[in-house]
Amino acid sequence: MSTPETPSAPSCSQLFWVFTRIALTSFGGGLSGWLLREFVQNRKWMTQEEFLNGLSISQALPGVNVKNMAVWIGYRLLGWRGAIIGFVGIIVPPAIVIVLLEAVFSSLSGYPLTHVALTGAAAAAVGLSLSMGITAARAVPRNAIPMIIMAGTFVAVAILHWPLFWVVLVAGFVSVAYAYVKGRVDE
Amino acid sequence: MSETPHTSLLLGLLAVFAPLSLVTIGGGQSAIADINRQVVDVHQWMSQSQFVDAFAISRMAPGPGSLLVTLIGWQVAGFWGAIVSTLAIFGPTTFLIYAVAHMWSRNGGARWKRALETGLRPVAAGMILAATYVLLQAIDGGWFARAVAFASTATLLFTKVNPLLLIGAGVAIFVGLHAMSLV
């Protein structure tokens, strides 16, 4: 490993524009790849190791990964101001876009074709959701307990319609406790 | 913006989305099944077909998919509904990641972090699959919609196509089917 270059800190407005641009040009995922390219490779504001630490924490914690990542990066670069900039930059501009998009569709809602088009879009988007589910399921360890937890979560939410909050609280606790104990045995 | 929605409605949005914020593990996608249930069945803020339309719009828009919640807030209670819903779904986890980022400089915390990662994986997978199942049930268009969904899944798993392109293809297919009076 070569010694990492000392990253230079960005200014508040630089940071805000990078987050905004990434938020507005990203569609349907793949955002962490963008963030890596902008912050580590192009601008060298942080080291790759620091970035990957943030990424794994952002994925492990609840919350939208990219928003977690933006807050993490912002905090590492500019402290609490950076965290606020990360949050606002990644959420507010696309929030405005989505409301404008909705206005366009509702002004067209008199035409039956609008609902047909949205149904087609939703069908393709459900396919996106299923492919993510399959990818996530593949990453689950091939052991009885994690498999039972995955199936149990599915049945509780999809079939039994139990409240997600309590399902995740219980399933998450059992599953993390199991992983922790198993990690200790494996060592 | 001109109308002032009832405070109780805003509190209702807050009460639904803030707890969900803390259980969106592996991205906002995982909470969609429960958002659907709460918004359509429990509170009856919108119809099932309005919900599916909003879901479709949220997938076409840039940024995090959880902006679906912003859109729901907007439709249910206007400007303040959008603000309250956005803060409710994104806010609590922001404090969480902030606190962890702050503590991170002090200790590396390898073991608990690994347990958290592998432990939450099955729960996240179960939730995303549940969301997919619920949406497949909710969508109009019957087997045509399911066929488009499965074709889109296969394309995404085996190619590196841009998801937005697939959504465009879904629109084109359904407009075509409509022209042939099939949907």
JSON list of N, CA and C in Angstrom, two decimals, chain A residues 23-24 26-27 56-57 60 62-64 67 72 75 80 87 99 102 113 115-120 123-125 127 129-130 139 146 154 164-165 168 175 179-180 187, chain B residues 19 22 24 29 34 53 56 59-60 62-63 66 71 74-75 90 93-94 98 102 104 111 114 117-122 127 129 132 139-140 149 152-153 170 174 178:
[
{"chain": "A", "resi": 23, "resn": "ALA", "atom": "N", "xyz": [-27.13, 13.25, -7.05]},
{"chain": "A", "resi": 23, "resn": "ALA", "atom": "CA", "xyz": [-28.53, 12.91, -6.76]},
{"chain": "A", "resi": 23, "resn": "ALA", "atom": "C", "xyz": [-29.40, 13.05, -7.99]},
{"chain": "A", "resi": 24, "resn": "LEU", "atom": "N", "xyz": [-29.17, 14.09, -8.79]},
{"chain": "A", "resi": 24, "resn": "LEU", "atom": "CA", "xyz": [-30.06, 14.36, -9.92]},
{"chain": "A", "resi": 24, "resn": "LEU", "atom": "C", "xyz": [-29.73, 13.53, -11.15]},
{"chain": "A", "resi": 26, "resn": "SER", "atom": "N", "xyz": [-28.67, 10.29, -10.92]},
{"chain": "A", "resi": 26, "resn": "SER", "atom": "CA", "xyz": [-28.68, 8.86, -10.62]},
{"chain": "A", "resi": 26, "resn": "SER", "atom": "C", "xyz": [-30.10, 8.33, -10.70]},
{"chain": "A", "resi": 27, "resn": "PHE", "atom": "N", "xyz": [-30.24, 7.26, -11.40]},
{"chain": "A", "resi": 27, "resn": "PHE", "atom": "CA", "xyz": [-31.56, 6.64, -11.52]},
{"chain": "A", "resi": 27, "resn": "PHE", "atom": "C", "xyz": [-31.45, 5.17, -11.12]},
{"chain": "A", "resi": 56, "resn": "SER", "atom": "N", "xyz": [-19.66, 0.31, 4.22]},
{"chain": "A", "resi": 56, "resn": "SER", "atom": "CA", "xyz": [-20.17, -0.87, 4.93]},
{"chain": "A", "resi": 56, "resn": "SER", "atom": "C", "xyz": [-21.04, -0.47, 6.11]},
{"chain": "A", "resi": 57, "resn": "ILE", "atom": "N", "xyz": [-20.71, 0.64, 6.77]},
{"chain": "A", "resi": 57, "resn": "ILE", "atom": "CA", "xyz": [-21.56, 1.10, 7.87]},
{"chain": "A", "resi": 57, "resn": "ILE", "atom": "C", "xyz": [-22.90, 1.59, 7.34]},
{"chain": "A", "resi": 60, "resn": "ALA", "atom": "N", "xyz": [-25.01, -1.36, 6.63]},
{"chain": "A", "resi": 60, "resn": "ALA", "atom": "CA", "xyz": [-25.42, -2.14, 7.80]},
{"chain": "A", "resi": 60, "resn": "ALA", "atom": "C", "xyz": [-26.50, -1.40, 8.61]},
{"chain": "A", "resi": 62, "resn": "PRO", "atom": "N", "xyz": [-29.77, 1.01, 9.38]},
{"chain": "A", "resi": 62, "resn": "PRO", "atom": "CA", "xyz": [-31.00, 1.31, 8.64]},
{"chain": "A", "resi": 62, "resn": "PRO", "atom": "C", "xyz": [-30.90, 2.67, 7.96]},
{"chain": "A", "resi": 63, "resn": "GLY", "atom": "N", "xyz": [-31.77, 2.91, 7.01]},
{"chain": "A", "resi": 63, "resn": "GLY", "atom": "CA", "xyz": [-31.77, 4.17, 6.28]},
{"chain": "A", "resi": 63, "resn": "GLY", "atom": "C", "xyz": [-31.30, 3.96, 4.86]},
{"chain": "A", "resi": 64, "resn": "VAL", "atom": "N", "xyz": [-31.71, 4.85, 3.98]},
{"chain": "A", "resi": 64, "resn": "VAL", "atom": "CA", "xyz": [-31.31, 4.76, 2.59]},
{"chain": "A", "resi": 64, "resn": "VAL", "atom": "C", "xyz": [-29.78, 4.83, 2.51]},
{"chain": "A", "resi": 67, "resn": "LYS", "atom": "N", "xyz": [-28.12, 8.07, 1.25]},
{"chain": "A", "resi": 67, "resn": "LYS", "atom": "CA", "xyz": [-28.28, 9.20, 2.17]},
{"chain": "A", "resi": 67, "resn": "LYS", "atom": "C", "xyz": [-27.35, 9.02, 3.38]},
{"chain": "A", "resi": 72, "resn": "TRP", "atom": "N", "xyz": [-22.33, 10.53, 6.06]},
{"chain": "A", "resi": 72, "resn": "TRP", "atom": "CA", "xyz": [-21.01, 10.04, 6.51]},
{"chain": "A", "resi": 72, "resn": "TRP", "atom": "C", "xyz": [-19.88, 10.84, 5.84]},
{"chain": "A", "resi": 75, "resn": "TYR", "atom": "N", "xyz": [-19.79, 14.44, 6.97]},
{"chain": "A", "resi": 75, "resn": "TYR", "atom": "CA", "xyz": [-19.25, 14.59, 8.32]},
{"chain": "A", "resi": 75, "resn": "TYR", "atom": "C", "xyz": [-17.73, 14.44, 8.34]},
{"chain": "A", "resi": 80, "resn": "TRP", "atom": "N", "xyz": [-20.11, 18.74, 11.27]},
{"chain": "A", "resi": 80, "resn": "TRP", "atom": "CA", "xyz": [-21.58, 18.77, 11.28]},
{"chain": "A", "resi": 80, "resn": "TRP", "atom": "C", "xyz": [-22.13, 19.56, 10.11]},
{"chain": "A", "resi": 87, "resn": "PHE", "atom": "N", "xyz": [-26.95, 15.70, 3.63]},
{"chain": "A", "resi": 87, "resn": "PHE", "atom": "CA", "xyz": [-28.38, 15.37, 3.73]},
{"chain": "A", "resi": 87, "resn": "PHE", "atom": "C", "xyz": [-29.20, 16.21, 2.75]},
{"chain": "A", "resi": 99, "resn": "VAL", "atom": "N", "xyz": [-41.86, 15.89, -7.14]},
{"chain": "A", "resi": 99, "resn": "VAL", "atom": "CA", "xyz": [-43.15, 16.59, -7.02]},
{"chain": "A", "resi": 99, "resn": "VAL", "atom": "C", "xyz": [-43.54, 17.22, -8.37]},
{"chain": "A", "resi": 102, "resn": "GLU", "atom": "N", "xyz": [-44.79, 14.50, -10.58]},
{"chain": "A", "resi": 102, "resn": "GLU", "atom": "CA", "xyz": [-46.15, 14.11, -10.20]},
{"chain": "A", "resi": 102, "resn": "GLU", "atom": "C", "xyz": [-47.16, 15.12, -10.76]},
{"chain": "A", "resi": 113, "resn": "LEU", "atom": "N", "xyz": [-54.63, 6.67, -20.99]},
{"chain": "A", "resi": 113, "resn": "LEU", "atom": "CA", "xyz": [-53.30, 6.19, -21.37]},
{"chain": "A", "resi": 113, "resn": "LEU", "atom": "C", "xyz": [-52.26, 6.47, -20.28]},
{"chain": "A", "resi": 115, "resn": "HIS", "atom": "N", "xyz": [-52.58, 6.27, -17.01]},
{"chain": "A", "resi": 115, "resn": "HIS", "atom": "CA", "xyz": [-52.56, 5.20, -16.03]},
{"chain": "A", "resi": 115, "resn": "HIS", "atom": "C", "xyz": [-51.97, 3.92, -16.63]},
{"chain": "A", "resi": 116, "resn": "VAL", "atom": "N", "xyz": [-52.28, 3.67, -17.90]},
{"chain": "A", "resi": 116, "resn": "VAL", "atom": "CA", "xyz": [-51.71, 2.50, -18.58]},
{"chain": "A", "resi": 116, "resn": "VAL", "atom": "C", "xyz": [-50.19, 2.60, -18.61]},
{"chain": "A", "resi": 117, "resn": "ALA", "atom": "N", "xyz": [-49.67, 3.79, -18.97]},
{"chain": "A", "resi": 117, "resn": "ALA", "atom": "CA", "xyz": [-48.22, 3.99, -19.05]},
{"chain": "A", "resi": 117, "resn": "ALA", "atom": "C", "xyz": [-47.58, 3.79, -17.68]},
{"chain": "A", "resi": 118, "resn": "LEU", "atom": "N", "xyz": [-48.23, 4.33, -16.64]},
{"chain": "A", "resi": 118, "resn": "LEU", "atom": "CA", "xyz": [-47.68, 4.19, -15.29]},
{"chain": "A", "resi": 118, "resn": "LEU", "atom": "C", "xyz": [-47.72, 2.74, -14.83]},
{"chain": "A", "resi": 119, "resn": "THR", "atom": "N", "xyz": [-48.75, 1.99, -15.25]},
{"chain": "A", "resi": 119, "resn": "THR", "atom": "CA", "xyz": [-48.80, 0.57, -14.89]},
{"chain": "A", "resi": 119, "resn": "THR", "atom": "C", "xyz": [-47.63, -0.18, -15.53]},
{"chain": "A", "resi": 120, "resn": "GLY", "atom": "N", "xyz": [-47.35, 0.15, -16.81]},
{"chain": "A", "resi": 120, "resn": "GLY", "atom": "CA", "xyz": [-46.20, -0.46, -17.47]},
{"chain": "A", "resi": 120, "resn": "GLY", "atom": "C", "xyz": [-44.90, -0.14, -16.76]},
{"chain": "A", "resi": 123, "resn": "ALA", "atom": "N", "xyz": [-44.76, -2.09, -13.53]},
{"chain": "A", "resi": 123, "resn": "ALA", "atom": "CA", "xyz": [-44.44, -3.51, -13.75]},
{"chain": "A", "resi": 123, "resn": "ALA", "atom": "C", "xyz": [-42.95, -3.71, -13.92]},
{"chain": "A", "resi": 124, "resn": "ALA", "atom": "N", "xyz": [-42.32, -2.86, -14.75]},
{"chain": "A", "resi": 124, "resn": "ALA", "atom": "CA", "xyz": [-40.86, -2.97, -14.93]},
{"chain": "A", "resi": 124, "resn": "ALA", "atom": "C", "xyz": [-40.13, -2.68, -13.63]},
{"chain": "A", "resi": 125, "resn": "ALA", "atom": "N", "xyz": [-40.64, -1.71, -12.86]},
{"chain": "A", "resi": 125, "resn": "ALA", "atom": "CA", "xyz": [-39.99, -1.35, -11.60]},
{"chain": "A", "resi": 125, "resn": "ALA", "atom": "C", "xyz": [-40.12, -2.46, -10.56]},
{"chain": "A", "resi": 127, "resn": "GLY", "atom": "N", "xyz": [-40.03, -5.51, -11.33]},
{"chain": "A", "resi": 127, "resn": "GLY", "atom": "CA", "xyz": [-38.97, -6.41, -11.75]},
{"chain": "A", "resi": 127, "resn": "GLY", "atom": "C", "xyz": [-37.62, -6.01, -11.17]},
{"chain": "A", "resi": 129, "resn": "SER", "atom": "N", "xyz": [-37.27, -4.44, -8.36]},
{"chain": "A", "resi": 129, "resn": "SER", "atom": "CA", "xyz": [-37.36, -4.80, -6.95]},
{"chain": "A", "resi": 129, "resn": "SER", "atom": "C", "xyz": [-37.07, -6.30, -6.75]},
{"chain": "A", "resi": 130, "resn": "LEU", "atom": "N", "xyz": [-37.63, -7.13, -7.66]},
{"chain": "A", "resi": 130, "resn": "LEU", "atom": "CA", "xyz": [-37.40, -8.57, -7.54]},
{"chain": "A", "resi": 130, "resn": "LEU", "atom": "C", "xyz": [-35.92, -8.92, -7.76]},
{"chain": "A", "resi": 139, "resn": "ALA", "atom": "N", "xyz": [-26.90, -13.34, -1.11]},
{"chain": "A", "resi": 139, "resn": "ALA", "atom": "CA", "xyz": [-25.83, -12.97, -0.18]},
{"chain": "A", "resi": 139, "resn": "ALA", "atom": "C", "xyz": [-26.07, -13.53, 1.23]},
{"chain": "A", "resi": 146, "resn": "PRO", "atom": "N", "xyz": [-30.12, -18.46, 9.22]},
{"chain": "A", "resi": 146, "resn": "PRO", "atom": "CA", "xyz": [-30.38, -17.28, 8.36]},
{"chain": "A", "resi": 146, "resn": "PRO", "atom": "C", "xyz": [-31.48, -17.53, 7.33]},
{"chain": "A", "resi": 154, "resn": "PHE", "atom": "N", "xyz": [-40.21, -12.79, 5.32]},
{"chain": "A", "resi": 154, "resn": "PHE", "atom": "CA", "xyz": [-41.07, -12.71, 4.14]},
{"chain": "A", "resi": 154, "resn": "PHE", "atom": "C", "xyz": [-42.53, -13.03, 4.48]},
{"chain": "A", "resi": 164, "resn": "LEU", "atom": "N", "xyz": [-44.17, -4.05, 10.12]},
{"chain": "A", "resi": 164, "resn": "LEU", "atom": "CA", "xyz": [-42.77, -4.21, 9.79]},
{"chain": "A", "resi": 164, "resn": "LEU", "atom": "C", "xyz": [-41.84, -3.89, 10.95]},
{"chain": "A", "resi": 165, "resn": "PHE", "atom": "N", "xyz": [-42.20, -2.83, 11.69]},
{"chain": "A", "resi": 165, "resn": "PHE", "atom": "CA", "xyz": [-41.34, -2.38, 12.76]},
{"chain": "A", "resi": 165, "resn": "PHE", "atom": "C", "xyz": [-41.01, -3.51, 13.75]},
{"chain": "A", "resi": 168, "resn": "VAL", "atom": "N", "xyz": [-39.02, -6.54, 12.11]},
{"chain": "A", "resi": 168, "resn": "VAL", "atom": "CA", "xyz": [-37.59, -6.27, 11.95]},
{"chain": "A", "resi": 168, "resn": "VAL", "atom": "C", "xyz": [-36.89, -6.23, 13.30]},
{"chain": "A", "resi": 175, "resn": "SER", "atom": "N", "xyz": [-31.26, -12.41, 14.57]},
{"chain": "A", "resi": 175, "resn": "SER", "atom": "CA", "xyz": [-30.30, -12.68, 13.53]},
{"chain": "A", "resi": 175, "resn": "SER", "atom": "C", "xyz": [-28.92, -12.10, 13.84]},
{"chain": "A", "resi": 179, "resn": "ALA", "atom": "N", "xyz": [-25.44, -14.09, 14.52]},
{"chain": "A", "resi": 179, "resn": "ALA", "atom": "CA", "xyz": [-24.22, -13.80, 13.77]},
{"chain": "A", "resi": 179, "resn": "ALA", "atom": "C", "xyz": [-23.07, -13.45, 14.72]},
{"chain": "A", "resi": 180, "resn": "TYR", "atom": "N", "xyz": [-23.40, -12.75, 15.80]},
{"chain": "A", "resi": 180, "resn": "TYR", "atom": "CA", "xyz": [-22.37, -12.36, 16.75]},
{"chain": "A", "resi": 180, "resn": "TYR", "atom": "C", "xyz": [-21.79, -13.58, 17.46]},
{"chain": "A", "resi": 187, "resn": "GLU", "atom": "N", "xyz": [-14.02, -17.82, 15.39]},
{"chain": "A", "resi": 187, "resn": "GLU", "atom": "CA", "xyz": [-12.70, -17.24, 15.55]},
{"chain": "A", "resi": 187, "resn": "GLU", "atom": "C", "xyz": [-11.71, -18.19, 16.18]},
{"chain": "B", "resi": 19, "resn": "PRO", "atom": "N", "xyz": [-41.22, 5.57, 12.48]},
{"chain": "B", "resi": 19, "resn": "PRO", "atom": "CA", "xyz": [-40.78, 4.23, 12.90]},
{"chain": "B", "resi": 19, "resn": "PRO", "atom": "C", "xyz": [-40.27, 3.40, 11.72]},
{"chain": "B", "resi": 22, "resn": "LEU", "atom": "N", "xyz": [-36.53, 3.61, 10.78]},
{"chain": "B", "resi": 22, "resn": "LEU", "atom": "CA", "xyz": [-35.53, 2.85, 11.53]},
{"chain": "B", "resi": 22, "resn": "LEU", "atom": "C", "xyz": [-35.45, 1.38, 11.12]},
{"chain": "B", "resi": 24, "resn": "THR", "atom": "N", "xyz": [-35.72, 0.47, 7.73]},
{"chain": "B", "resi": 24, "resn": "THR", "atom": "CA", "xyz": [-35.37, 0.36, 6.31]},
{"chain": "B", "resi": 24, "resn": "THR", "atom": "C", "xyz": [-33.92, -0.08, 6.19]},
{"chain": "B", "resi": 29, "resn": "GLN", "atom": "N", "xyz": [-36.23, 0.35, -0.20]},
{"chain": "B", "resi": 29, "resn": "GLN", "atom": "CA", "xyz": [-37.01, -0.66, -0.90]},
{"chain": "B", "resi": 29, "resn": "GLN", "atom": "C", "xyz": [-37.71, -1.61, 0.07]},
{"chain": "B", "resi": 34, "resn": "ASP", "atom": "N", "xyz": [-44.84, -2.43, 3.79]},
{"chain": "B", "resi": 34, "resn": "ASP", "atom": "CA", "xyz": [-45.53, -1.88, 4.96]},
{"chain": "B", "resi": 34, "resn": "ASP", "atom": "C", "xyz": [-46.09, -0.49, 4.68]},
{"chain": "B", "resi": 53, "resn": "ASP", "atom": "N", "xyz": [-49.36, 4.03, -8.93]},
{"chain": "B", "resi": 53, "resn": "ASP", "atom": "CA", "xyz": [-48.92, 5.13, -9.78]},
{"chain": "B", "resi": 53, "resn": "ASP", "atom": "C", "xyz": [-47.79, 5.93, -9.12]},
{"chain": "B", "resi": 56, "resn": "ALA", "atom": "N", "xyz": [-44.64, 4.06, -9.31]},
{"chain": "B", "resi": 56, "resn": "ALA", "atom": "CA", "xyz": [-44.04, 4.13, -10.65]},
{"chain": "B", "resi": 56, "resn": "ALA", "atom": "C", "xyz": [-43.32, 5.46, -10.85]},
{"chain": "B", "resi": 59, "resn": "ARG", "atom": "N", "xyz": [-40.02, 5.63, -9.15]},
{"chain": "B", "resi": 59, "resn": "ARG", "atom": "CA", "xyz": [-38.95, 4.88, -9.83]},
{"chain": "B", "resi": 59, "resn": "ARG", "atom": "C", "xyz": [-38.41, 5.63, -11.04]},
{"chain": "B", "resi": 60, "resn": "MET", "atom": "N", "xyz": [-39.20, 6.53, -11.59]},
{"chain": "B", "resi": 60, "resn": "MET", "atom": "CA", "xyz": [-38.74, 7.28, -12.77]},
{"chain": "B", "resi": 60, "resn": "MET", "atom": "C", "xyz": [-37.92, 8.48, -12.36]},
{"chain": "B", "resi": 62, "resn": "PRO", "atom": "N", "xyz": [-35.12, 10.81, -10.32]},
{"chain": "B", "resi": 62, "resn": "PRO", "atom": "CA", "xyz": [-33.77, 10.59, -9.80]},
{"chain": "B", "resi": 62, "resn": "PRO", "atom": "C", "xyz": [-33.78, 10.59, -8.28]},
{"chain": "B", "resi": 63, "resn": "GLY", "atom": "N", "xyz": [-32.66, 10.17, -7.69]},
{"chain": "B", "resi": 63, "resn": "GLY", "atom": "CA", "xyz": [-32.52, 10.22, -6.23]},
{"chain": "B", "resi": 63, "resn": "GLY", "atom": "C", "xyz": [-33.02, 8.97, -5.56]},
{"chain": "B", "resi": 66, "resn": "SER", "atom": "N", "xyz": [-36.84, 6.15, -1.75]},
{"chain": "B", "resi": 66, "resn": "SER", "atom": "CA", "xyz": [-37.70, 6.48, -0.61]},
{"chain": "B", "resi": 66, "resn": "SER", "atom": "C", "xyz": [-38.40, 7.82, -0.77]},
{"chain": "B", "resi": 71, "resn": "LEU", "atom": "N", "xyz": [-43.60, 11.95, -1.93]},
{"chain": "B", "resi": 71, "resn": "LEU", "atom": "CA", "xyz": [-44.69, 12.06, -2.88]},
{"chain": "B", "resi": 71, "resn": "LEU", "atom": "C", "xyz": [-46.04, 11.74, -2.22]},
{"chain": "B", "resi": 74, "resn": "TRP", "atom": "N", "xyz": [-47.00, 14.63, -0.12]},
{"chain": "B", "resi": 74, "resn": "TRP", "atom": "CA", "xyz": [-47.46, 15.72, -1.00]},
{"chain": "B", "resi": 74, "resn": "TRP", "atom": "C", "xyz": [-48.91, 15.48, -1.44]},
{"chain": "B", "resi": 75, "resn": "GLN", "atom": "N", "xyz": [-49.22, 14.26, -1.83]},
{"chain": "B", "resi": 75, "resn": "GLN", "atom": "CA", "xyz": [-50.56, 13.96, -2.32]},
{"chain": "B", "resi": 75, "resn": "GLN", "atom": "C", "xyz": [-51.59, 13.99, -1.19]},
{"chain": "B", "resi": 90, "resn": "PHE", "atom": "N", "xyz": [-36.42, 10.13, 6.48]},
{"chain": "B", "resi": 90, "resn": "PHE", "atom": "CA", "xyz": [-34.96, 10.25, 6.38]},
{"chain": "B", "resi": 90, "resn": "PHE", "atom": "C", "xyz": [-34.29, 10.72, 7.67]},
{"chain": "B", "resi": 93, "resn": "THR", "atom": "N", "xyz": [-32.73, 8.06, 10.86]},
{"chain": "B", "resi": 93, "resn": "THR", "atom": "CA", "xyz": [-31.51, 7.32, 10.51]},
{"chain": "B", "resi": 93, "resn": "THR", "atom": "C", "xyz": [-30.34, 8.26, 10.25]},
{"chain": "B", "resi": 94, "resn": "THR", "atom": "N", "xyz": [-30.65, 9.53, 9.94]},
{"chain": "B", "resi": 94, "resn": "THR", "atom": "CA", "xyz": [-29.57, 10.51, 9.75]},
{"chain": "B", "resi": 94, "resn": "THR", "atom": "C", "xyz": [-28.86, 10.76, 11.08]},
{"chain": "B", "resi": 98, "resn": "TYR", "atom": "N", "xyz": [-25.00, 9.81, 11.84]},
{"chain": "B", "resi": 98, "resn": "TYR", "atom": "CA", "xyz": [-24.18, 10.92, 12.35]},
{"chain": "B", "resi": 98, "resn": "TYR", "atom": "C", "xyz": [-23.47, 10.49, 13.63]},
{"chain": "B", "resi": 102, "resn": "HIS", "atom": "N", "xyz": [-19.46, 9.93, 14.12]},
{"chain": "B", "resi": 102, "resn": "HIS", "atom": "CA", "xyz": [-18.78, 10.65, 15.18]},
{"chain": "B", "resi": 102, "resn": "HIS", "atom": "C", "xyz": [-17.96, 9.71, 16.06]},
{"chain": "B", "resi": 104, "resn": "TRP", "atom": "N", "xyz": [-16.90, 6.73, 15.20]},
{"chain": "B", "resi": 104, "resn": "TRP", "atom": "CA", "xyz": [-16.02, 5.87, 14.42]},
{"chain": "B", "resi": 104, "resn": "TRP", "atom": "C", "xyz": [-14.56, 6.23, 14.61]},
{"chain": "B", "resi": 111, "resn": "ARG", "atom": "N", "xyz": [-15.94, -6.49, 15.24]},
{"chain": "B", "resi": 111, "resn": "ARG", "atom": "CA", "xyz": [-16.78, -7.67, 15.41]},
{"chain": "B", "resi": 111, "resn": "ARG", "atom": "C", "xyz": [-18.27, -7.36, 15.40]},
{"chain": "B", "resi": 114, "resn": "ARG", "atom": "N", "xyz": [-19.40, -6.56, 11.92]},
{"chain": "B", "resi": 114, "resn": "ARG", "atom": "CA", "xyz": [-19.57, -7.74, 11.05]},
{"chain": "B", "resi": 114, "resn": "ARG", "atom": "C", "xyz": [-20.85, -8.49, 11.39]},
{"chain": "B", "resi": 117, "resn": "GLU", "atom": "N", "xyz": [-23.71, -6.65, 9.97]},
{"chain": "B", "resi": 117, "resn": "GLU", "atom": "CA", "xyz": [-23.82, -6.81, 8.52]},
{"chain": "B", "resi": 117, "resn": "GLU", "atom": "C", "xyz": [-24.42, -8.16, 8.14]},
{"chain": "B", "resi": 118, "resn": "THR", "atom": "N", "xyz": [-23.80, -9.26, 8.63]},
{"chain": "B", "resi": 118, "resn": "THR", "atom": "CA", "xyz": [-24.30, -10.58, 8.23]},
{"chain": "B", "resi": 118, "resn": "THR", "atom": "C", "xyz": [-25.65, -10.87, 8.87]},
{"chain": "B", "resi": 119, "resn": "GLY", "atom": "N", "xyz": [-25.87, -10.34, 10.06]},
{"chain": "B", "resi": 119, "resn": "GLY", "atom": "CA", "xyz": [-27.14, -10.61, 10.75]},
{"chain": "B", "resi": 119, "resn": "GLY", "atom": "C", "xyz": [-28.32, -9.93, 10.09]},
{"chain": "B", "resi": 120, "resn": "LEU", "atom": "N", "xyz": [-28.10, -8.74, 9.55]},
{"chain": "B", "resi": 120, "resn": "LEU", "atom": "CA", "xyz": [-29.23, -8.01, 8.98]},
{"chain": "B", "resi": 120, "resn": "LEU", "atom": "C", "xyz": [-29.54, -8.44, 7.55]},
{"chain": "B", "resi": 121, "resn": "ARG", "atom": "N", "xyz": [-28.59, -9.16, 6.94]},
{"chain": "B", "resi": 121, "resn": "ARG", "atom": "CA", "xyz": [-28.77, -9.56, 5.54]},
{"chain": "B", "resi": 121, "resn": "ARG", "atom": "C", "xyz": [-30.04, -10.39, 5.29]},
{"chain": "B", "resi": 122, "resn": "PRO", "atom": "N", "xyz": [-30.28, -11.47, 6.06]},
{"chain": "B", "resi": 122, "resn": "PRO", "atom": "CA", "xyz": [-31.50, -12.25, 5.80]},
{"chain": "B", "resi": 122, "resn": "PRO", "atom": "C", "xyz": [-32.78, -11.44, 6.02]},
{"chain": "B", "resi": 127, "resn": "MET", "atom": "N", "xyz": [-37.46, -8.79, 3.54]},
{"chain": "B", "resi": 127, "resn": "MET", "atom": "CA", "xyz": [-38.30, -7.59, 3.40]},
{"chain": "B", "resi": 127, "resn": "MET", "atom": "C", "xyz": [-38.43, -7.17, 1.94]},
{"chain": "B", "resi": 129, "resn": "LEU", "atom": "N", "xyz": [-38.12, -9.04, -0.72]},
{"chain": "B", "resi": 129, "resn": "LEU", "atom": "CA", "xyz": [-38.95, -10.02, -1.43]},
{"chain": "B", "resi": 129, "resn": "LEU", "atom": "C", "xyz": [-40.42, -9.83, -1.07]},
{"chain": "B", "resi": 132, "resn": "THR", "atom": "N", "xyz": [-41.79, -6.95, -3.04]},
{"chain": "B", "resi": 132, "resn": "THR", "atom": "CA", "xyz": [-42.03, -7.36, -4.42]},
{"chain": "B", "resi": 132, "resn": "THR", "atom": "C", "xyz": [-43.34, -8.14, -4.55]},
{"chain": "B", "resi": 139, "resn": "ILE", "atom": "N", "xyz": [-50.59, -4.65, -8.50]},
{"chain": "B", "resi": 139, "resn": "ILE", "atom": "CA", "xyz": [-50.50, -4.00, -9.79]},
{"chain": "B", "resi": 139, "resn": "ILE", "atom": "C", "xyz": [-51.67, -4.39, -10.71]},
{"chain": "B", "resi": 140, "resn": "ASP", "atom": "N", "xyz": [-52.12, -3.42, -11.53]},
{"chain": "B", "resi": 140, "resn": "ASP", "atom": "CA", "xyz": [-53.14, -3.72, -12.54]},
{"chain": "B", "resi": 140, "resn": "ASP", "atom": "C", "xyz": [-52.47, -4.47, -13.69]},
{"chain": "B", "resi": 149, "resn": "ALA", "atom": "N", "xyz": [-42.78, -7.72, -15.49]},
{"chain": "B", "resi": 149, "resn": "ALA", "atom": "CA", "xyz": [-41.95, -7.69, -14.27]},
{"chain": "B", "resi": 149, "resn": "ALA", "atom": "C", "xyz": [-40.88, -8.78, -14.31]},
{"chain": "B", "resi": 152, "resn": "SER", "atom": "N", "xyz": [-38.24, -8.08, -16.85]},
{"chain": "B", "resi": 152, "resn": "SER", "atom": "CA", "xyz": [-37.35, -7.02, -16.37]},
{"chain": "B", "resi": 152, "resn": "SER", "atom": "C", "xyz": [-36.37, -7.58, -15.34]},
{"chain": "B", "resi": 153, "resn": "THR", "atom": "N", "xyz": [-36.85, -8.46, -14.45]},
{"chain": "B", "resi": 153, "resn": "THR", "atom": "CA", "xyz": [-35.96, -9.09, -13.47]},
{"chain": "B", "resi": 153, "resn": "THR", "atom": "C", "xyz": [-34.84, -9.85, -14.17]},
{"chain": "B", "resi": 170, "resn": "GLY", "atom": "N", "xyz": [-41.14, -0.85, -20.30]},
{"chain": "B", "resi": 170, "resn": "GLY", "atom": "CA", "xyz": [-42.41, -1.23, -19.68]},
{"chain": "B", "resi": 170, "resn": "GLY", "atom": "C", "xyz": [-43.54, -0.32, -20.12]},
{"chain": "B", "resi": 174, "resn": "PHE", "atom": "N", "xyz": [-46.81, -1.46, -22.45]},
{"chain": "B", "resi": 174, "resn": "PHE", "atom": "CA", "xyz": [-48.19, -1.29, -22.01]},
{"chain": "B", "resi": 174, "resn": "PHE", "atom": "C", "xyz": [-48.99, -0.36, -22.91]},
{"chain": "B", "resi": 178, "resn": "HIS", "atom": "N", "xyz": [-52.25, -1.54, -24.89]},
{"chain": "B", "resi": 178, "resn": "HIS", "atom": "CA", "xyz": [-53.47, -0.73, -24.81]},
{"chain": "B", "resi": 178, "resn": "HIS", "atom": "C", "xyz": [-53.99, -0.43, -26.22]}
]
